Coordinates of C-alpha atoms in Angstrom, one line a residue:
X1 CA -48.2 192.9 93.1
X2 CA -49.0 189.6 93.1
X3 CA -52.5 187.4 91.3
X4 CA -52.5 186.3 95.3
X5 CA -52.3 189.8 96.6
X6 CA -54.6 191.4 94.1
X7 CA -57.5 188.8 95.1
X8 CA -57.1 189.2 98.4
X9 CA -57.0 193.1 98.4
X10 CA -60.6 192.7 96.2
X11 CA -62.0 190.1 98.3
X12 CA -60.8 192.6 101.6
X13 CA -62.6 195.7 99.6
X14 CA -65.1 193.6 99.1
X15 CA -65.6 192.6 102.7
X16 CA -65.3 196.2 104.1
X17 CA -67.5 197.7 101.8
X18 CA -70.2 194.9 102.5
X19 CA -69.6 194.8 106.4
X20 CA -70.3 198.9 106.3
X21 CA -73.0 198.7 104.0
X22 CA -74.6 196.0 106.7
X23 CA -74.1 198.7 109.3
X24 CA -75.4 201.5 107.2
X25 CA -79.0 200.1 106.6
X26 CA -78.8 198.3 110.4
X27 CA -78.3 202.0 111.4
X28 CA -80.4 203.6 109.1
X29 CA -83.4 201.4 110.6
X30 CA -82.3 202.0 114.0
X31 CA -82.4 205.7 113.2
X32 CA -86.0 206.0 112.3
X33 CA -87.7 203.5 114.5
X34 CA -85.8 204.4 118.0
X35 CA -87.2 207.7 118.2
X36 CA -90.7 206.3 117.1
X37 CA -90.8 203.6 120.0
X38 CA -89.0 206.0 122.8
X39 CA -91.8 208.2 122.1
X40 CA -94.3 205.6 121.7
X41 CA -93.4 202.8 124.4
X42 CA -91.1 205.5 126.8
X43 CA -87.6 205.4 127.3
X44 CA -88.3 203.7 130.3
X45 CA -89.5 200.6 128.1
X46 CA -86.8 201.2 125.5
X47 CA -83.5 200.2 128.2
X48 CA -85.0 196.7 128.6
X49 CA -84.4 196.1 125.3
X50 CA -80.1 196.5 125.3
X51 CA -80.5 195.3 129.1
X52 CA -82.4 192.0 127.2
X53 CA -79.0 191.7 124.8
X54 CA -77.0 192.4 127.9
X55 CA -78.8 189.1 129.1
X56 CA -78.3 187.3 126.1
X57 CA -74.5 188.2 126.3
X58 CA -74.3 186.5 129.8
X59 CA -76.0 183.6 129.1
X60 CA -73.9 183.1 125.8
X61 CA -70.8 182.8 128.5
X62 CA -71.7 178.9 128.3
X63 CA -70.8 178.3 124.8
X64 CA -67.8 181.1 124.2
X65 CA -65.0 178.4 125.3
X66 CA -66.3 176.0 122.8
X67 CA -67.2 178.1 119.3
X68 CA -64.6 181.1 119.9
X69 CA -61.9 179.4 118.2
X70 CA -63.8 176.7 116.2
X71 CA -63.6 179.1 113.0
X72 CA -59.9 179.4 113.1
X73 CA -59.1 175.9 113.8
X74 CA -61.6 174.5 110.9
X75 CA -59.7 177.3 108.9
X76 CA -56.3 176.0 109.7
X77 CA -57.3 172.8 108.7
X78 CA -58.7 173.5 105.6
X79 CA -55.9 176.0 104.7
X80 CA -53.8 172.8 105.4
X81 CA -55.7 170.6 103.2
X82 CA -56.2 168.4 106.2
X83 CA -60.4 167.6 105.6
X84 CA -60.7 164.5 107.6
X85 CA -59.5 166.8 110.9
X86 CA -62.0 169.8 109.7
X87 CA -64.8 167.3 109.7
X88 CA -63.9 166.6 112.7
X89 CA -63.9 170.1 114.0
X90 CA -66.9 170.7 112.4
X91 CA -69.0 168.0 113.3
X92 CA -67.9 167.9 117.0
X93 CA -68.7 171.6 117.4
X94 CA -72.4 171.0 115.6
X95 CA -73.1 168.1 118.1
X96 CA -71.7 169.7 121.2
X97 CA -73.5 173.3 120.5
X98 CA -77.2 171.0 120.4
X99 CA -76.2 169.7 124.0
X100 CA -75.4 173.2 125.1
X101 CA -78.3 175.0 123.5
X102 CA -80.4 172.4 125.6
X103 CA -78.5 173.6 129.2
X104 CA -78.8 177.2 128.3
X105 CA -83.0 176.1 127.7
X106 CA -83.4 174.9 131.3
X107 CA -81.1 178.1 132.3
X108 CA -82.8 180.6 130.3
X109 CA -85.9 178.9 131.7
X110 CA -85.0 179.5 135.1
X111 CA -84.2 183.3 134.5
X112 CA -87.1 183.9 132.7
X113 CA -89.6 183.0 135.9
X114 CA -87.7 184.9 138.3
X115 CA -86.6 187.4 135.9
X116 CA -89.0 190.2 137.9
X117 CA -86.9 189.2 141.3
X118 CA -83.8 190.1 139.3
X119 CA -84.4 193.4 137.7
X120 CA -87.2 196.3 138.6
X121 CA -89.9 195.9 135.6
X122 CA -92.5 198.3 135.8
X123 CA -96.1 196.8 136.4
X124 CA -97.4 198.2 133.4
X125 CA -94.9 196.8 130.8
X126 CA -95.0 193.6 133.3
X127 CA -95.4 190.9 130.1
X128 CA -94.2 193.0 127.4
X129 CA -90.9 192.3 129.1
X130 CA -91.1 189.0 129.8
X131 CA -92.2 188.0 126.8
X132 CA -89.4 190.6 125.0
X133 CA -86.6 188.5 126.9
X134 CA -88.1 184.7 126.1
X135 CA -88.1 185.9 122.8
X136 CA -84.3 186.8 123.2
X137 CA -83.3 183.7 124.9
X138 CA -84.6 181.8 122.1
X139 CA -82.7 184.0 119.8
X140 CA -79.7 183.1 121.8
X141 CA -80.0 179.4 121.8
X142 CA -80.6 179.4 117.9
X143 CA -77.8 181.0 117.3
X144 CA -75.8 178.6 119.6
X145 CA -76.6 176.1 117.3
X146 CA -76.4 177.6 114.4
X147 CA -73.3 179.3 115.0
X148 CA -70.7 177.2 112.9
X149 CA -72.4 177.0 109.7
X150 CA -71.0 180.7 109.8
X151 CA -67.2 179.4 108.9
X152 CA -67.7 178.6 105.7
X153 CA -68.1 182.5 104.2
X154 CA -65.0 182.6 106.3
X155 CA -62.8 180.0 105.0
X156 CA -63.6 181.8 101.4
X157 CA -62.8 185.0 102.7
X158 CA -66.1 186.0 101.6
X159 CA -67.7 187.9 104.2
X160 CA -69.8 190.0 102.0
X161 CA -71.9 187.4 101.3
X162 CA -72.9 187.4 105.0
X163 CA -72.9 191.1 105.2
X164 CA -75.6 190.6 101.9
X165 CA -78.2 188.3 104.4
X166 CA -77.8 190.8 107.4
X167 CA -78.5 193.6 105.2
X168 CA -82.0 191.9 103.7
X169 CA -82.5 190.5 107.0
X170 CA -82.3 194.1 108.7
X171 CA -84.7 195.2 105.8
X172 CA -87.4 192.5 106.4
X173 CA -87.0 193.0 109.9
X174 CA -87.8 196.8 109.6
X175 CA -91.1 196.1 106.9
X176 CA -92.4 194.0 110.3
X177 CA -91.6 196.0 112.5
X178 CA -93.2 199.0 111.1
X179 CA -96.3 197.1 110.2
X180 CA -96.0 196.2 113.4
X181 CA -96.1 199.5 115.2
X182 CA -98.7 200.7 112.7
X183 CA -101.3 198.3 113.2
X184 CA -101.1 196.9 116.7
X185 CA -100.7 198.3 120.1
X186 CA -97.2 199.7 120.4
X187 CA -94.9 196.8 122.6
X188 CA -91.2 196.2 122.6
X189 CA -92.0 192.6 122.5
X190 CA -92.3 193.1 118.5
X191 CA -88.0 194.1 118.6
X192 CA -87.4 190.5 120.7
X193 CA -89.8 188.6 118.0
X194 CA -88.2 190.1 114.9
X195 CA -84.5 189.8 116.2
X196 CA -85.9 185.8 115.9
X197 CA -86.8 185.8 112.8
X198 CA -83.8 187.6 110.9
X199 CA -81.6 184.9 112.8
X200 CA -83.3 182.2 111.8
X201 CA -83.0 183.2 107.9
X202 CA -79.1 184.3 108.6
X203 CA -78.8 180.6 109.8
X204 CA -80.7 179.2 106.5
X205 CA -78.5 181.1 104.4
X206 CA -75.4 180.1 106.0
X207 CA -76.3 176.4 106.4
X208 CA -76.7 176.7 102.3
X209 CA -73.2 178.1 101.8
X210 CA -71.7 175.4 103.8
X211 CA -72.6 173.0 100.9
X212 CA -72.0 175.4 98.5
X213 CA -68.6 177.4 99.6
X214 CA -67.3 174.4 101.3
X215 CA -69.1 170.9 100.0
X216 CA -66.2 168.5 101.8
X217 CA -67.8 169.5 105.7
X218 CA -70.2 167.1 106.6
X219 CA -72.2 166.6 109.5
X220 CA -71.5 163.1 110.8
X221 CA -72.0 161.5 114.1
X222 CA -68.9 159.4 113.0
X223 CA -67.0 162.6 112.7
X224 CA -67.7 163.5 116.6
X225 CA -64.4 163.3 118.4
X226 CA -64.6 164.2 122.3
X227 CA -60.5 164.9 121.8
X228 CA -61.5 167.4 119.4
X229 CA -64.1 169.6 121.5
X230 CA -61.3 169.4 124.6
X231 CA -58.8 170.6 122.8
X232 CA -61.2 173.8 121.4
X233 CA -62.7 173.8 125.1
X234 CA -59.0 174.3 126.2
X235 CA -57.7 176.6 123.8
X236 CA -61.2 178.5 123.9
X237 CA -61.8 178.9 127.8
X238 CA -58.9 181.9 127.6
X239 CA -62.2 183.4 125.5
X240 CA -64.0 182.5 127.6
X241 CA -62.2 184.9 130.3
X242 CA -61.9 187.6 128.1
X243 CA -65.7 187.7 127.5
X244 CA -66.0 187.5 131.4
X245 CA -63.6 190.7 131.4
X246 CA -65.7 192.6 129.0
X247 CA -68.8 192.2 130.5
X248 CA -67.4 193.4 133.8
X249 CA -65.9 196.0 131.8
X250 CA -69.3 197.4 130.3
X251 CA -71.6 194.6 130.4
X252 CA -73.2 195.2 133.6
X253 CA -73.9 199.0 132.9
X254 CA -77.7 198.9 131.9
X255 CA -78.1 196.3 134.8
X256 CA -76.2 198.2 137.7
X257 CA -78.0 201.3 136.6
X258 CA -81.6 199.5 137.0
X259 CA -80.6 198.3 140.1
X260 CA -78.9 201.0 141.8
X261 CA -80.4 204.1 140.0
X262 CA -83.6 203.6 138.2
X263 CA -85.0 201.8 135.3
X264 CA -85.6 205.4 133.7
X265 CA -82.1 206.0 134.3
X266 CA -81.1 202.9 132.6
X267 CA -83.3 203.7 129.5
X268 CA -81.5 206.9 129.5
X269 CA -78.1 205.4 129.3
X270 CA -79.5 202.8 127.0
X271 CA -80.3 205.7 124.5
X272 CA -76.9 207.2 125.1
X273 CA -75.4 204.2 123.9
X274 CA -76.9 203.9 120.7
X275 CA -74.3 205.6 118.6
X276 CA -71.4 204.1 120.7
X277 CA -72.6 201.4 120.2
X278 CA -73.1 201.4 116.4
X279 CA -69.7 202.8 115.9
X280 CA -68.5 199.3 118.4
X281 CA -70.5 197.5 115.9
X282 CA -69.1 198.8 112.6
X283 CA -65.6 198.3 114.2
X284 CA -66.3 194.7 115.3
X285 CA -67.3 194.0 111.7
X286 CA -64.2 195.9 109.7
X287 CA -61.9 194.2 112.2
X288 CA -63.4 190.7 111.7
X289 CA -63.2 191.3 107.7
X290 CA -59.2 191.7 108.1
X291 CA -59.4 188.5 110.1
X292 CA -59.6 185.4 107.5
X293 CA -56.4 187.2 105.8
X294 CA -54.9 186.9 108.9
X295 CA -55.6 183.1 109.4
X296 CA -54.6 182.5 105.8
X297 CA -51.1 184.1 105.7
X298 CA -50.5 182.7 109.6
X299 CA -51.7 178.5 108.2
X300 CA -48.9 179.3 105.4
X301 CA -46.4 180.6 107.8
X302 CA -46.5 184.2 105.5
X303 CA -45.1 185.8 108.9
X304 CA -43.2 188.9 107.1
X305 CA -46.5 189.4 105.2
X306 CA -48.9 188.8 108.6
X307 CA -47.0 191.5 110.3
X308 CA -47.5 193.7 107.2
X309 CA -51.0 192.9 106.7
X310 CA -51.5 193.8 110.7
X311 CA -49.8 197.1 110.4
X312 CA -52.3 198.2 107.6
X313 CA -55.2 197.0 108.8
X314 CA -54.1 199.3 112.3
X315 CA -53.9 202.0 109.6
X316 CA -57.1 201.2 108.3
X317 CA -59.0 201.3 111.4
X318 CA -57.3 204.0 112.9
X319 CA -59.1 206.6 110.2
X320 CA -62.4 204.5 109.9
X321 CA -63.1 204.3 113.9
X322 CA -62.6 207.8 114.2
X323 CA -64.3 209.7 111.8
X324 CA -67.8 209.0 113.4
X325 CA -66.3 209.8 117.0
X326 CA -65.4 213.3 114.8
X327 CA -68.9 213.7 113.7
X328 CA -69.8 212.7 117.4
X329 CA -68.1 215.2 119.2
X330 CA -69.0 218.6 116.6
X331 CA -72.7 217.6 115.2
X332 CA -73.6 215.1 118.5
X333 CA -75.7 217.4 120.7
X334 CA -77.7 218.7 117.5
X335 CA -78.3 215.4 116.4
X336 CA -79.7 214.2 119.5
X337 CA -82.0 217.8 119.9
X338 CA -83.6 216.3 116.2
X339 CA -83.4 212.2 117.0
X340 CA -84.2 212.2 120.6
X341 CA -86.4 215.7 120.9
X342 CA -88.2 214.2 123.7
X343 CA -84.3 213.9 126.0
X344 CA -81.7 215.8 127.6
X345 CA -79.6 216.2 123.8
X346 CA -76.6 217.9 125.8
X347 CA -76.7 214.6 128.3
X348 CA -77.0 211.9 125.9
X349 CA -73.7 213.3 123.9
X350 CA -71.6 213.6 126.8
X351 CA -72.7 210.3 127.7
X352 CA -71.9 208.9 124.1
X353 CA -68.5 210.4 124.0
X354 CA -67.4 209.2 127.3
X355 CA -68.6 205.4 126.5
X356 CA -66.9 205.4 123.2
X357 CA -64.0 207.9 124.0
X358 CA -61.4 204.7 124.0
X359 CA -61.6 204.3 120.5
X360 CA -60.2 207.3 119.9
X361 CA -56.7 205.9 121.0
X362 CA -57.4 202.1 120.4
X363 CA -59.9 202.0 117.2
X364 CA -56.8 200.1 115.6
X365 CA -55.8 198.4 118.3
X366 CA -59.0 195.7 118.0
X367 CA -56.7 194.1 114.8
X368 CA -54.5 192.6 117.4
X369 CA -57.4 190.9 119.3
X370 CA -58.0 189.0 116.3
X371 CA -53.9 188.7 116.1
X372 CA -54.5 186.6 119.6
X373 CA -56.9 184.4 118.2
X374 CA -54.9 183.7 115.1
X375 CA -52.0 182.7 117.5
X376 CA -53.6 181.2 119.8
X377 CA -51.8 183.6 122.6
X378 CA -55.3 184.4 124.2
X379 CA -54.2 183.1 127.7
X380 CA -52.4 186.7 129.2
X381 CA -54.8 189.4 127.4
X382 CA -58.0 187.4 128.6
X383 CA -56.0 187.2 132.4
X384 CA -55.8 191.3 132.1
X385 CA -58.9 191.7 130.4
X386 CA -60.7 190.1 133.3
X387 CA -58.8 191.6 136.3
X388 CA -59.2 195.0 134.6
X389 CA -63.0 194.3 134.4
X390 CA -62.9 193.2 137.8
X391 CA -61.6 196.5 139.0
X392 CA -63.7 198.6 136.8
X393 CA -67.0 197.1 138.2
X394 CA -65.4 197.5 142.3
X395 CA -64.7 201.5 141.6
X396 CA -68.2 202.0 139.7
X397 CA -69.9 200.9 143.0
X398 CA -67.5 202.8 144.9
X399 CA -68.3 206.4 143.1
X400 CA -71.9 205.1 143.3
X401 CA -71.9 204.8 147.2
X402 CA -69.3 208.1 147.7
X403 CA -70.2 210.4 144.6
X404 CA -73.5 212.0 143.2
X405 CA -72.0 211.2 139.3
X406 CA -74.6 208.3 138.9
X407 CA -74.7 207.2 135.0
X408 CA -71.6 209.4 134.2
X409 CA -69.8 207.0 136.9
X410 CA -71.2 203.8 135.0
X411 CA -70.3 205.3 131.5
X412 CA -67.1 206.7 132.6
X413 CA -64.6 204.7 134.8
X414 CA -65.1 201.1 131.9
X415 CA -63.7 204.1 129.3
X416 CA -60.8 204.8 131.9
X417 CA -59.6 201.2 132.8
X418 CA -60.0 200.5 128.9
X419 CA -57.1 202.9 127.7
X420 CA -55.1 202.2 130.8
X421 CA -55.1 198.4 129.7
X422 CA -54.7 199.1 125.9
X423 CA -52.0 201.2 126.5
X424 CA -50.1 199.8 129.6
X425 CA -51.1 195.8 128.1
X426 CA -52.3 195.1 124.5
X427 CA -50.1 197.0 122.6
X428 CA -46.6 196.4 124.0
X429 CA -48.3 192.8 124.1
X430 CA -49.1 192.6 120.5
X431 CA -46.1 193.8 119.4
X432 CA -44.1 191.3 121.5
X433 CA -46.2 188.3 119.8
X434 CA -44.7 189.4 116.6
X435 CA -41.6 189.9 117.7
X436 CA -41.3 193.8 117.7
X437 CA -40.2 196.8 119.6
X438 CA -42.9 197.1 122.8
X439 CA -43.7 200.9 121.5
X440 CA -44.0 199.9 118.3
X441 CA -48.2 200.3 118.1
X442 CA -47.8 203.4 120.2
X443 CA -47.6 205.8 117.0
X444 CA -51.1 204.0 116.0
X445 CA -52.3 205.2 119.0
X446 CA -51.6 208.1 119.5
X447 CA -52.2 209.4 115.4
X448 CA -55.6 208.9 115.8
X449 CA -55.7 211.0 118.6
X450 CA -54.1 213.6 117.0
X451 CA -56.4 212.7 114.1
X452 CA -59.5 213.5 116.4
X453 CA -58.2 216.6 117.9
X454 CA -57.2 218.3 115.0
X455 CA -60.4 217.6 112.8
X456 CA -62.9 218.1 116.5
X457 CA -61.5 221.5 116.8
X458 CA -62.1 222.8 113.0
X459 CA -65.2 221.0 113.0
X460 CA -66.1 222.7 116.1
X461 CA -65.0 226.6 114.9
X462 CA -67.3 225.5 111.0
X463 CA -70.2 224.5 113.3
X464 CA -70.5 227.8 114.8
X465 CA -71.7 228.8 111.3
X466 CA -74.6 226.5 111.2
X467 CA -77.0 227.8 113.6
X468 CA -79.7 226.1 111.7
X469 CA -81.9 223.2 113.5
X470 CA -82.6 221.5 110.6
X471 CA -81.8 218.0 109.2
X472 CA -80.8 219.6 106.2
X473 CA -78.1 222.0 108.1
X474 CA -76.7 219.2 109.8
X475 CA -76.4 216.9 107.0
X476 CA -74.6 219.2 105.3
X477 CA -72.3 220.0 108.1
X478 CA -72.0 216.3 108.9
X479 CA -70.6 216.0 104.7
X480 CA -68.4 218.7 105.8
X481 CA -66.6 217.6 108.7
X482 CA -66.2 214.3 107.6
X483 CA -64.5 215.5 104.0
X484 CA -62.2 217.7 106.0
X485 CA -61.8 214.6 108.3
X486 CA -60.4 212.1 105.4
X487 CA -58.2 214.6 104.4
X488 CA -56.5 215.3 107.3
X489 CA -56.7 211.7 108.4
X490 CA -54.9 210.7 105.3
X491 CA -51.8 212.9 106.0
X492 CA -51.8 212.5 110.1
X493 CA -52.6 209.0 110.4
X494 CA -50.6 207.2 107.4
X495 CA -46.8 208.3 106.8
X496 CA -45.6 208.6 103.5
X497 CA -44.9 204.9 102.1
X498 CA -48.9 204.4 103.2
X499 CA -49.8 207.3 101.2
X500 CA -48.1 206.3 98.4
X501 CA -49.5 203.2 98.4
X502 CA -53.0 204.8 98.3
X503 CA -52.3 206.7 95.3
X504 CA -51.1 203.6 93.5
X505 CA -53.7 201.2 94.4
X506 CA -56.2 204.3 93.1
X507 CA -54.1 204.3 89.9
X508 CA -54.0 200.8 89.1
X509 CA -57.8 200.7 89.7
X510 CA -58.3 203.9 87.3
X511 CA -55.7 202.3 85.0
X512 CA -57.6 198.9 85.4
X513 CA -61.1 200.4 84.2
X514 CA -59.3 202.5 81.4
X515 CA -57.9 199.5 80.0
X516 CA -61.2 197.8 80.1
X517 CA -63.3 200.3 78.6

């Protein structure tokens, strides 16, 4: 193995560990407090928070053509040694994002005084909300700004480093939050104002490793070059779709539910969520870690090794996206009696396994999203994406109007048209951009599944053994079914060379220590 490969396997293990240590102690917060404030606020109040991020995710549609691909084409241009054009990137993307922020001001403005004509908000929460979603807004707008002082940590390949802010960020976040909720008059405002302030110090700490990670970008109004932010505009609208297509996909659930069921529906579904949610999080952050790899090997036209480094990372995921979908599906109903004691446990796991059910077959699949971006082949995934959202918001409304299956019909039929679109689209898709066979993903697939199965149904028969209601009893079933889980995952999910390569990665790293002790 070569000095290249062995730093960019540590700076990968590196990257994953930090990414899923950030979503530990984001989870572990989330774990205490949202029990605490459904109780405390109702779950009523609780929904407006995701349907505030649901917001946030709309009004960010303004600035997705410009920043999607900014990252990878300052990247290229670094990679290429070519500062001049990465300043150029850089600075036009800086000064652009301030002109956008202040559009999305006078917008978010707008929204924000007629917000109660858009959504049903309860009288006596009236302000709590409003000021909850200005708090949001601002979050949103800050971070449009801020956004490209990110790319340095990814030019490095050192995402850890921003996995390390998030992590104390989360933590300071939680210490307000709880002095918060201890000493004043319980309001989900306090969740909008904190968000804020961890942003805020994420952005400080990112602005300081772009002059100490990469000291040649500069902020220059010389630098600006309109050629520049048309060219990302153009190459970045085909985001710009594909965000569009998510949001129809599952975007608009929280929203069509308070508008068409009830905001104590929507809170419901909100709750649901959580875990799905974390578990879209955790996979959204181990996907992007694989990414700067990606770039790399693509800027020094290392195709044999790309299509190499895709396949593993599809390996990768395939065990890591699953094993909390595992844990889901044998410990989920328990865990939601303990979490949620004041719900339906039985309704919120049915509901989280139908939202996140598509990972199952496509937890792996997300590597070739970032495969798009990397070459710049966005334009036919963000045309299906979109129509396929398209369609999955037309037959929510029709089960709506015809059926009695309410939030099951919002959670549902964007878990449906998701697998169809993987399986039918991205991976034949993906495969073709690297010049494969079109089934060539489909053993990715469908090994995960298997994966799922197997370990759901011994997890299921061991659970029957814990009739316990404790913490304690599930914890320890949890360690169970999650060691059982890893072993079979490592001999369904990766064939024999990938096994092999395991055990000699774990032997040069035992060997490694030996050698220095």
């Amino acid at each position: 193995m070569s000095n290249r490969e062995l730093s960019s396997n540590k700076k990968l293990f590196l990257n994953l560990s930090a990414s899923f240590l950030a979503f530990a102690v984001t989870f572990g917060i989330n774990f205490f407090l949202s029990p605490y404030i459904v109780r405390t606020v109702g779950v009523e109040a609780y929904g407006f928070v995701n349907l505030a991020n649901n917001f946030i995710s709309y009004a960010s549609l303004i600035s997705v053509a410009l920043n999607a691909l900014a990252g990878r084409f300052i990247s290229v241009s670094i990679f290429e040694k070519d500062y001049e054009k990465a300043n150029k990137y850089y600075s036009s993307v800086f000064l652009a994002n301030c002109v956008l922020s202040l559009v999305m001001l006078v917008g978010a403005l707008f929204v924000w005084i007629y917000l109660e004509h858009l959504i049903k908000i309860p009288n006596d929460i009236f302000w709590d909300v409003k000021i909850l979603f200005a708090a949001m807004f601002l979050n949103c707008i800050v971070n449009t700004v801020g956004s490209v002082f990110s790319v340095s940590t990814f030019v490095a390949n050192k995402l850890y480093l921003t996995s390390i802010r998030n992590i104390e960020a989360s933590g300071a976040r939680a210490v307000i939050l709880v002095l918060a909720y201890a000493f004043c008059a319980p309001k989900i405002l306090y969740l909008g104002i904190t968000t804020l302030l961890t942003s805020l110090y994420c952005i400080i700490f990112n602005y300081y490793y772009i002059h100490k990670l990469t000291p040649y970008l500069h902020i220059k109004k010389a630098y600006f070059d309109m050629k520049a932010v048309i060219e990302l505009i153009a190459s970045g609208v085909w985001n710009l779709v594909t965000r569009l297509g998510q949001i129809f996909t599952d975007g608009l659930d929280l929203l069509i539910t308070n508008i068409f069921i009830s905001a104590t529906a929507m809170g419901v579904l909100s709750v649901a969520k959580t875990i799905p949610n974390a578990i879209n999080s955790i996979i959204m952050a181990l996907v992007g870690s694989f990414s700067p790899n990606f770039t790399e090997l693509y800027a020094e036209k290392k195709f044999d090794e790309l299509i190499t480094s895709i396949k593993q990372s599809m390996k990768i995921m395939g065990i890591l996206t699953t094993l909390p979908i595992v844990v889901l599906i044998v410990c989920g109903e328990k865990f939601f009696a303990l979490w949620q004691p004041t719900q339906d446990a039985k309704q919120l796991q049915i509901l989280s396994i139908i939202t996140i059910a598509c990972a199952i077959f496509s937890g792996g699949i997300n590597c070739l999203y970032n495969l798009f971006t990397v070459l710049n082949k966005i334009k036919m995934n963000s045309i299906v994406v979109v129509c396929s959202g398209v369609l999955s918001t037309i037959i929510v409304f029709i089960l709506l109007k015809t059926t009695s299956l309410g939030i099951y019909a919002v959670a549902g039929v964007s878990t449906v048209i998701s697998l169809v679109r993987n399986f039918a689209f991205t991976a034949p898709y993906g495969a073709k951009c690297l010049n494969l066979k079109w089934y060539a993903f489909y053993p990715d697939m469908l090994r995960p599944a298997l994966f799922v199965g197997v370990s759901s149904l011994i997890g299921i028969f061991i659970s029957r053994y814990f009739t316990s209601t404790s913490w304690l009893s599930l914890i320890i079933l949890g360690v169970i079914v999650l060691s059982i889980s890893i072993a079979l995952g490592y001999f369904i999910v990766l064939n024999k060379s990938d096994r092999q390569a395991v055990i000699g990665i774990l032997k040069s790293k035992i060997f490694n220590k030996i050698k220095r002790s």
